[in-house]
XYZ file of C-alpha atoms in Angstrom:
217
model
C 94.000 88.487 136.968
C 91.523 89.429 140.024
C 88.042 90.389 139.531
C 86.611 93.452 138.529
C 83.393 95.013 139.038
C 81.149 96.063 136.316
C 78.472 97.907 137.434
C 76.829 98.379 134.166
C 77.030 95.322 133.765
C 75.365 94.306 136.856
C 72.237 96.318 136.099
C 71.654 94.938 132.942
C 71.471 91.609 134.466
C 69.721 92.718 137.536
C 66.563 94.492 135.136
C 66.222 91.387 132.801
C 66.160 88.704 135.737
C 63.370 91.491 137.208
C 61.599 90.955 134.093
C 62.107 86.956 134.161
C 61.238 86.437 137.451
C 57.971 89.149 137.212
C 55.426 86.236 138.069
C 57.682 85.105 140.515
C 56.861 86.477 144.773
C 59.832 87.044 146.999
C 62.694 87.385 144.368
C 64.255 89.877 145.790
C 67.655 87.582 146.623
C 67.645 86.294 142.689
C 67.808 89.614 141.454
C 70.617 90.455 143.707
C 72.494 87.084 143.153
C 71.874 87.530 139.577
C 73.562 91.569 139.372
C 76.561 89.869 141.395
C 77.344 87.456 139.159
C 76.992 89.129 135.912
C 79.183 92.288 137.597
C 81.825 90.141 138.649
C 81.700 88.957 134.525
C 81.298 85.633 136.181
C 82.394 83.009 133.249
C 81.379 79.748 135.369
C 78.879 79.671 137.631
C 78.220 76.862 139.383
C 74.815 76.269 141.846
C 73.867 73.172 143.858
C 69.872 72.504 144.077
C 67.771 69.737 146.113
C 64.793 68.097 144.736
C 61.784 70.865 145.359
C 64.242 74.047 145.596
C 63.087 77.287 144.711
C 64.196 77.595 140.480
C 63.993 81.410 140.601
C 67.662 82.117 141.773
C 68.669 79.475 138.602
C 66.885 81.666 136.304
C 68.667 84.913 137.641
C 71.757 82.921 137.126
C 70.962 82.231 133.532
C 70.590 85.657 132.558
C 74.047 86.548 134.722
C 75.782 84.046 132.101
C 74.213 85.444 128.727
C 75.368 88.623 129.991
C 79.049 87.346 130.645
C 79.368 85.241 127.589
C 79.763 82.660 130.195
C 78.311 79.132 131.309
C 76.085 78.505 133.877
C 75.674 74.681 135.433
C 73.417 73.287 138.290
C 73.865 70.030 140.119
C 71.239 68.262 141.011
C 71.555 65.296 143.134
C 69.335 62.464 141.089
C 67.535 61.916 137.698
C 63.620 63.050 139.137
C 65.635 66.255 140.583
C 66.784 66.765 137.105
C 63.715 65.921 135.213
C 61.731 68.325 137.648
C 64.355 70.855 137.364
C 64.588 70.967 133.368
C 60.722 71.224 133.415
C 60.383 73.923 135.481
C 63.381 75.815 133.502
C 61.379 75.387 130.128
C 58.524 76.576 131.846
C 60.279 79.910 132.118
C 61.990 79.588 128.286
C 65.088 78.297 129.368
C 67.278 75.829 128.471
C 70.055 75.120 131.538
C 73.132 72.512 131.641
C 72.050 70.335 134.679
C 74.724 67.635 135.699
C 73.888 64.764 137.977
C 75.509 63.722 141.202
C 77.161 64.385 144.416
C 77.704 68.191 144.416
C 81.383 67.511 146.269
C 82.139 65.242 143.234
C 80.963 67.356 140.641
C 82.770 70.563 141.536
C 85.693 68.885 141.552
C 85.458 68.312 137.591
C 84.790 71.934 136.962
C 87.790 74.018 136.990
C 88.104 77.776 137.208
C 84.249 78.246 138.987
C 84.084 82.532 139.306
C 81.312 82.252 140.967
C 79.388 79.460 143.619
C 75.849 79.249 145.611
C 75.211 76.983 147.828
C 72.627 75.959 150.139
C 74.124 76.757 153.865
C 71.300 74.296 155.597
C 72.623 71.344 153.450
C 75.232 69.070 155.516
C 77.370 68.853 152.409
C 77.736 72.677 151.650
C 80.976 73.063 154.081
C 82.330 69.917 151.849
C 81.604 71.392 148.135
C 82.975 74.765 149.513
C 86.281 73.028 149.863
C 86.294 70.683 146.844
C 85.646 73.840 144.952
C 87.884 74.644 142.050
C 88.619 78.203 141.357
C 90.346 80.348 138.940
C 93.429 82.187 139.128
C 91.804 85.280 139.828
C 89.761 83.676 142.857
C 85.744 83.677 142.853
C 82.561 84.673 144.858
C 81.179 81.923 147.197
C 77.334 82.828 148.075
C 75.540 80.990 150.814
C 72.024 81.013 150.923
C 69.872 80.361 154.120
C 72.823 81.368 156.216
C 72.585 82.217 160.148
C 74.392 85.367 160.811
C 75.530 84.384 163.648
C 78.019 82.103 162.135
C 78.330 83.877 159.082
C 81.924 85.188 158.933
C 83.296 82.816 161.684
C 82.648 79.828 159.230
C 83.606 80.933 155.704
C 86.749 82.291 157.071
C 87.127 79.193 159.288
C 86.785 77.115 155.576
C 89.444 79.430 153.518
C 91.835 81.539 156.038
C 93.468 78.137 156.988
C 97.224 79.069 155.684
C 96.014 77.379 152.262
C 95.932 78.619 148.479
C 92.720 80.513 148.773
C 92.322 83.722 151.370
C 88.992 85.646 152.062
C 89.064 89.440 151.043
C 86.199 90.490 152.035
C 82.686 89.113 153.420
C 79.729 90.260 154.291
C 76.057 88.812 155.614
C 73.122 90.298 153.864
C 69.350 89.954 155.794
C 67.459 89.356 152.375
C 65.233 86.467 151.957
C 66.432 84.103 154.124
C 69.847 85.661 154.775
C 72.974 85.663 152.462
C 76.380 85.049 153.186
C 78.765 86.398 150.591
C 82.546 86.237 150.077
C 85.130 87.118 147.683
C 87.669 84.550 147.715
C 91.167 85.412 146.338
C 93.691 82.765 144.920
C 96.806 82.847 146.852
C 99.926 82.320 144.406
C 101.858 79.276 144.470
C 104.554 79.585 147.256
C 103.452 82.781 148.725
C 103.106 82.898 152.916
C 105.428 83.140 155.404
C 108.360 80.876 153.134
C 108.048 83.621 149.854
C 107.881 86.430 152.626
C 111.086 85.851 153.788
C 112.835 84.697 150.573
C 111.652 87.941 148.761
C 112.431 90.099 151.817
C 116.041 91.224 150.950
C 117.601 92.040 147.284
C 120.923 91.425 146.675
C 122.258 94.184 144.390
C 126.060 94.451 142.988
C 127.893 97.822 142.281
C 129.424 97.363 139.561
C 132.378 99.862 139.547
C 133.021 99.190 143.406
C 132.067 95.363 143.509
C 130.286 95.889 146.822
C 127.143 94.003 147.437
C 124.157 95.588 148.780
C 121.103 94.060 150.774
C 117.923 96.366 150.037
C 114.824 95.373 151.387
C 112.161 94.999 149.617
């Protein structure tokens, strides 16, 4: 499976998180977060959050999962962050599924994530990137606070390594305070430069003549 864009679907997602987030300044980035993820029919989407951090792009992300039929979680790093959090949730009529802990622990317990934000000015967001369990059909890894400077350098520095999981396509986007967004395909199981050259050359046998014949592939 890969991932397939639903642009109907995104628009849905992206008016009713306008509506949600109405008393809300500067929510420009939520809105577009939230259209992502509900066009990409994101099933589990996955945030980190600090103590203080702004709630709005959470809420965006709730309406991207009732949308998808999926599940959204946050991870919060202690019990005030999650007390504060769940408060502030209510607030806007909404009920989330918070889990406590180290984000870089947590992700590892959730398999099959379509779709990740992170905070890019948090030491630990390179580390959760990479502990990150996606689905077979890869996911989209959004940075927020990003420098474009370093933008494409370092997400393609964290996946186009030679391992499982290969960048398609990225892109830095100057809203709020800069977004750096990637689509992350799953690499199958033995592919690279081993399947390349095992899969290069069919054998094929005539049957009347009994020749063998090497066609390439």
């Amino acid at each position: 499976m890969k991932l397939v864009w639903s642009p109907e679907m995104a628009a849905k997602a992206f008016m009713d998180t306008v509506k949600s987030c109405e008393l809300h300044q500067g929510s420009s980035v939520t809105e577009l977060i939230s259209a992502m993820a509900a066009g990409w029919n994101a099933k589990l989407i996955v945030e980190t959050l600090c103590r203080g951090g702004v709630i709005t792009t959470s809420i965006g992300l709730v309406v991207a999962s009732t949308h998808t039929c999926g599940r959204h979680v946050c991870i919060v790093p202690d019990e005030d962050s999650r007390t504060e959090y769940v408060a502030a949730m209510e607030k806007s009529g909404m009920s989330p599924e918070v889990v406590v802990g180290e984000p870089e622990m947590v992700v590892k317990e959730l398999d099959f994530i379509d779709f990740l934000v992170v905070d890019s000015r948090k030491n630990d967001f390179v580390r959760i990137l990479k502990a990150a369990k996606f689905g077979g059909r890869g996911a989209v890894v959004v940075c927020k606070n990003a420098n474009s400077r370093a933008a494409d350098f370092r997400l393609r520095s964290l996946f186009d390594d030679g391992g499982s999981r290969q960048i398609v396509r990225s892109v830095f986007l100057p809203v709020g305070n800069g977004l750096d967004i990637a689509h992350v395909a799953a690499v199958e199981s033995g592919s690279g430069s081993d399947k390349v050259k095992n899969k290069r050359w069919i054998k094929r046998v005539d049957r009347q003549s009994g020749e063998e014949f090497l066609i390439r592939k």
